[in-house]
PDB file of C-alpha atoms in Angstrom:
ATOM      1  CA  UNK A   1      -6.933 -23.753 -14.948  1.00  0.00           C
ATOM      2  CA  UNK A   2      -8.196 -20.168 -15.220  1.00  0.00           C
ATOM      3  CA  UNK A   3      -8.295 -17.925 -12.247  1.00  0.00           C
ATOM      4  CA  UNK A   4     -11.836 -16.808 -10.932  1.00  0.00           C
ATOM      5  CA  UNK A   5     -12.259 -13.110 -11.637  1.00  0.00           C
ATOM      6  CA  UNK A   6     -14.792 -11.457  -9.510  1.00  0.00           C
ATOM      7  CA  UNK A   7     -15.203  -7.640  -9.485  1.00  0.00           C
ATOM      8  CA  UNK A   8     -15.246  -5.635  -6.606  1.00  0.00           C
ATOM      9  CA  UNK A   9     -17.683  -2.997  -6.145  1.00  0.00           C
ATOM     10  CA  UNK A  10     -16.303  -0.702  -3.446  1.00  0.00           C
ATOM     11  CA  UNK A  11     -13.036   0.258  -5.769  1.00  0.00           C
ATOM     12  CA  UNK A  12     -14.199  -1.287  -8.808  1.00  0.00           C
ATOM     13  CA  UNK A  13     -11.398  -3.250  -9.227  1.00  0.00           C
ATOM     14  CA  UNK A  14     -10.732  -6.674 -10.352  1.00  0.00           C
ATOM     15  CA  UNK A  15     -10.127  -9.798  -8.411  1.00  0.00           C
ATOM     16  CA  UNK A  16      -8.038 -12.627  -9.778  1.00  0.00           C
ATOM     17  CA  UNK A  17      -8.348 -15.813  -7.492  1.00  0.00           C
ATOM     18  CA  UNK A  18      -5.501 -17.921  -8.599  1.00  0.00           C
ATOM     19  CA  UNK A  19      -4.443 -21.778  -7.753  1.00  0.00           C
ATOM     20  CA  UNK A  20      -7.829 -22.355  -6.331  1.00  0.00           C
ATOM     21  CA  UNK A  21     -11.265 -21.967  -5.818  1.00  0.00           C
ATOM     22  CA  UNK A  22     -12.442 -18.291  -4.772  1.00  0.00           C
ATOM     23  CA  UNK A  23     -14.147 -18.656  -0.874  1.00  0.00           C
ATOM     24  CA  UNK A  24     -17.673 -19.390  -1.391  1.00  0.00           C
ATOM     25  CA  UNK A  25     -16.890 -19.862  -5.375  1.00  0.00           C
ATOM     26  CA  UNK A  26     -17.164 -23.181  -6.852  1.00  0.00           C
ATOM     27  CA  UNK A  27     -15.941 -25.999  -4.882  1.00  0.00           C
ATOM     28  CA  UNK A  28     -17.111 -24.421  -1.910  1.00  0.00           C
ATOM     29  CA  UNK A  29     -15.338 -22.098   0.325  1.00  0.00           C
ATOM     30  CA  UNK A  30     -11.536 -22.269   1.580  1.00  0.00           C
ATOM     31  CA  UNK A  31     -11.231 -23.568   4.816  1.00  0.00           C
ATOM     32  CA  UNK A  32      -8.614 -23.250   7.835  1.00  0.00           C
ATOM     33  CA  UNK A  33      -7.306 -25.586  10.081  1.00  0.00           C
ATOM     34  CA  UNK A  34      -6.362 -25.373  13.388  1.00  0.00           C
ATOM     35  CA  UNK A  35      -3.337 -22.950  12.931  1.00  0.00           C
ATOM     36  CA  UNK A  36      -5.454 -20.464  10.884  1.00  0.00           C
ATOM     37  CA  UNK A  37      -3.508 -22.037   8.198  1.00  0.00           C
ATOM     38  CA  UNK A  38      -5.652 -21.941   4.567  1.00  0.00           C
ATOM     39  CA  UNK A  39      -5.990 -25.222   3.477  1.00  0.00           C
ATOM     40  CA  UNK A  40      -5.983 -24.707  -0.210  1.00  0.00           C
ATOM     41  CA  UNK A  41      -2.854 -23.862  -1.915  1.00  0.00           C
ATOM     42  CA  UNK A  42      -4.846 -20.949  -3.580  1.00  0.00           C
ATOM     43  CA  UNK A  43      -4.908 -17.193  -3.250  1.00  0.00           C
ATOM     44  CA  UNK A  44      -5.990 -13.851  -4.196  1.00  0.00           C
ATOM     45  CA  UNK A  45      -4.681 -10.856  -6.710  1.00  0.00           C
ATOM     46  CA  UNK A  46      -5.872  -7.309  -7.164  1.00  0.00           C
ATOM     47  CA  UNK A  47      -3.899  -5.064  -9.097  1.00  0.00           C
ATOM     48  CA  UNK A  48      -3.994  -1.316  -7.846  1.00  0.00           C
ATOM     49  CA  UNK A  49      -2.759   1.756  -9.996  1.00  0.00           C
ATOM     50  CA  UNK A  50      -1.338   4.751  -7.657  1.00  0.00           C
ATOM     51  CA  UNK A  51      -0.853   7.043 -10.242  1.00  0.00           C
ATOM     52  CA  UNK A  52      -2.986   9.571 -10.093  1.00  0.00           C
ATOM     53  CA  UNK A  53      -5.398   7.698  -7.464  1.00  0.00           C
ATOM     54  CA  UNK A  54      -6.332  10.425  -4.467  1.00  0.00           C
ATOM     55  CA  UNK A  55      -8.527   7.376  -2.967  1.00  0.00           C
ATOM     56  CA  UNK A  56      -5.694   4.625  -3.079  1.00  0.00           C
ATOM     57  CA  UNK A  57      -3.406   7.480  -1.046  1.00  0.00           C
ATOM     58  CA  UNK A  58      -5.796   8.486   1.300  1.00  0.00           C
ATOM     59  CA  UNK A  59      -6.908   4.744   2.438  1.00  0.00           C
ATOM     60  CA  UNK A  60      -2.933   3.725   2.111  1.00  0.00           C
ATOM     61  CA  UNK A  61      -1.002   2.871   5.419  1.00  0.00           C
ATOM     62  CA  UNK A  62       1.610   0.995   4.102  1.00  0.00           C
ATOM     63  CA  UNK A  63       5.114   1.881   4.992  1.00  0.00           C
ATOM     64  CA  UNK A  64       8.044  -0.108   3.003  1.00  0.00           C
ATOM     65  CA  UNK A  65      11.293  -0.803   3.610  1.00  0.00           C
ATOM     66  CA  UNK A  66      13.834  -0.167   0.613  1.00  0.00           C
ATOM     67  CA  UNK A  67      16.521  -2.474  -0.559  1.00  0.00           C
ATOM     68  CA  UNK A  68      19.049  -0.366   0.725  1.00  0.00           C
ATOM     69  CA  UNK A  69      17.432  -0.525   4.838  1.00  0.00           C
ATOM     70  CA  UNK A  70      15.715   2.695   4.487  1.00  0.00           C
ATOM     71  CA  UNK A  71      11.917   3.054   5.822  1.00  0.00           C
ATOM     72  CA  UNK A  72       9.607   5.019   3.251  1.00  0.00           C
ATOM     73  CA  UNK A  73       6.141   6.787   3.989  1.00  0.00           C
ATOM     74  CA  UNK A  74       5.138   6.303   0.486  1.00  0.00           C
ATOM     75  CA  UNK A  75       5.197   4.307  -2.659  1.00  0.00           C
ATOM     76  CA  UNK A  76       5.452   7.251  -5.141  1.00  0.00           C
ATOM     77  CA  UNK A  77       8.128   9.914  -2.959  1.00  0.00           C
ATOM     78  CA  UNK A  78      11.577   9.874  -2.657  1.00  0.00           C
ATOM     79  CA  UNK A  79      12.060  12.560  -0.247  1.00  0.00           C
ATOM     80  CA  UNK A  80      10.939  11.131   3.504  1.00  0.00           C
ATOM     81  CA  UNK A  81      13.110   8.048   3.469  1.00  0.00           C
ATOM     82  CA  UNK A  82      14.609   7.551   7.063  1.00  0.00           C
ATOM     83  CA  UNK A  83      17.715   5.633   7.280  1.00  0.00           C
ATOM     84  CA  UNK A  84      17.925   2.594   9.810  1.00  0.00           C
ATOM     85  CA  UNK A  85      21.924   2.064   9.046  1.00  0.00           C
ATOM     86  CA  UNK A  86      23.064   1.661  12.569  1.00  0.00           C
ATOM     87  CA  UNK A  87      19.511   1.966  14.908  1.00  0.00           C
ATOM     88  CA  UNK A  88      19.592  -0.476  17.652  1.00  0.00           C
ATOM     89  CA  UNK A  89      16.165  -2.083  17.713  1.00  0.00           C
ATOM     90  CA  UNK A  90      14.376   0.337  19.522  1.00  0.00           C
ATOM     91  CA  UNK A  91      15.447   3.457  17.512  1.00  0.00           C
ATOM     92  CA  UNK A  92      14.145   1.494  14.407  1.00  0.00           C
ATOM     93  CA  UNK A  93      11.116   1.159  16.466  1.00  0.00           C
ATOM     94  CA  UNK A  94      10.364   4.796  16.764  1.00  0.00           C
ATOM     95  CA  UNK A  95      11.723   5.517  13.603  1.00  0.00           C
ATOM     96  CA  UNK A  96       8.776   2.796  12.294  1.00  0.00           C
ATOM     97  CA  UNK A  97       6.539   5.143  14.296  1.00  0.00           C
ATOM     98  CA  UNK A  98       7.505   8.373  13.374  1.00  0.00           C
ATOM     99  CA  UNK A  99       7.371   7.459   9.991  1.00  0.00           C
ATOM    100  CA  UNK A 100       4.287   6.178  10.463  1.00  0.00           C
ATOM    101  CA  UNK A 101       2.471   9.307  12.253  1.00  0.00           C
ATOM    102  CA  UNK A 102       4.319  11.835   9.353  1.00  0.00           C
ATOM    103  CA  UNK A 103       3.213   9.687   6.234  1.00  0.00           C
ATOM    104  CA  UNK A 104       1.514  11.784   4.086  1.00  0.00           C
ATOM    105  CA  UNK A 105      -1.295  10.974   1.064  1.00  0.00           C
ATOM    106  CA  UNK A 106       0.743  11.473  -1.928  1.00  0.00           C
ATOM    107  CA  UNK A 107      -2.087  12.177  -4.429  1.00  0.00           C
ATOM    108  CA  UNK A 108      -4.489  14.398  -2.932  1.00  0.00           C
ATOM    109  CA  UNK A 109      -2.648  16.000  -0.083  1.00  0.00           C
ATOM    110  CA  UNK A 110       1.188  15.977  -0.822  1.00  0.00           C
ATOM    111  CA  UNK A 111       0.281  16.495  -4.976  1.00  0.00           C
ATOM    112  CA  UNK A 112      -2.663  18.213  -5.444  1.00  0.00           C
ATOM    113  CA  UNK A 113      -4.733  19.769  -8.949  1.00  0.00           C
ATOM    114  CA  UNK A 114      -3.522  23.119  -9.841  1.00  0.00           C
ATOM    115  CA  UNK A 115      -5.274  25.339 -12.237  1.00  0.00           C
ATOM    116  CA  UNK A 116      -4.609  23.380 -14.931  1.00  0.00           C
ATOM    117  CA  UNK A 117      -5.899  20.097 -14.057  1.00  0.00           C
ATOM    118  CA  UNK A 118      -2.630  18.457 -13.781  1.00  0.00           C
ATOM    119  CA  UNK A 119      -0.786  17.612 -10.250  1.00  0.00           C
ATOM    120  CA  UNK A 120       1.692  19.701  -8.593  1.00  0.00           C
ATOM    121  CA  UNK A 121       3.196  19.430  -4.740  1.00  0.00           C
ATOM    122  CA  UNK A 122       1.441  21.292  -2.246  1.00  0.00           C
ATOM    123  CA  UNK A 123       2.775  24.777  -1.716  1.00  0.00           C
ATOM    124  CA  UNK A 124       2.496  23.772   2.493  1.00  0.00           C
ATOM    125  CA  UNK A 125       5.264  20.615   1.561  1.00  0.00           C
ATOM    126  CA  UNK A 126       7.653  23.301  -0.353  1.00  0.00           C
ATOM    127  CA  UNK A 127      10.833  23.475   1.846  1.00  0.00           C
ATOM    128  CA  UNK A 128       9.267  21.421   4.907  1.00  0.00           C
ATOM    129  CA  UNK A 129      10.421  18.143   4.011  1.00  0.00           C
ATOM    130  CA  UNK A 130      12.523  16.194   6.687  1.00  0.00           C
ATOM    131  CA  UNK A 131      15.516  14.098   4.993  1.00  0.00           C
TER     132      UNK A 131
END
């Protein structure tokens, strides 16, 4: 069956409503049960480019955990991962925290336009990164 595609205005982005019917699509909309549980096997894509997307950084507050245990601020940077090797719970806690209150907009704040057009770090960031 093909997915529903819907677009959405806001970001003008596409929807892709996959393995069942879109809520309040045809079929009717996707109910829950008791435990909040969806009762349709179905669900919903949208595919978001951060490259070069000052509006997807700015409304981002996402932090992700690396394969190797290490928190990160920010999809696109390298440079403010904070290592939970040996934290006991509650120094992971406040390292969560920390890492949340520092994260930074990549494009827009942390990379801005120079001159030129194209995207270069923010003179402030030079030589104030925390590793």
């Amino acid at each position: 069956r093909d997915p529903e595609v819907e677009t959405r205005e806001m970001h003008n982005r596409k929807r892709y409503w996959v393995g069942g019917p879109a809520p309040g699509g045809e079929g009717g909309s996707v109910d829950s049960d008791e435990s909040g549980e969806s009762g349709d096997s179905g669900g919903m894509v949208e595919i978001v480019d951060p490259v070069e997307n000052p509006q997807f950084c700015a409304n981002c507050h996402r932090v992700r955990v690396t394969h190797e245990g290490y928190l990160k601020g920010c999809l696109n940077r390298n440079d403010d991962l904070r290592s939970m090797g040996d934290m006991t719970k509650d120094e992971i806690r406040e390292t969560f925290r920390e890492t949340v209150a520092n994260r930074v907009p990549y494009y827009g704040e942390y990379m801005v336009r120079g001159d030129d057009g194209e995207w270069e770090i923010n003179d402030e960031y030079i030589g104030n990164v925390e590793v």
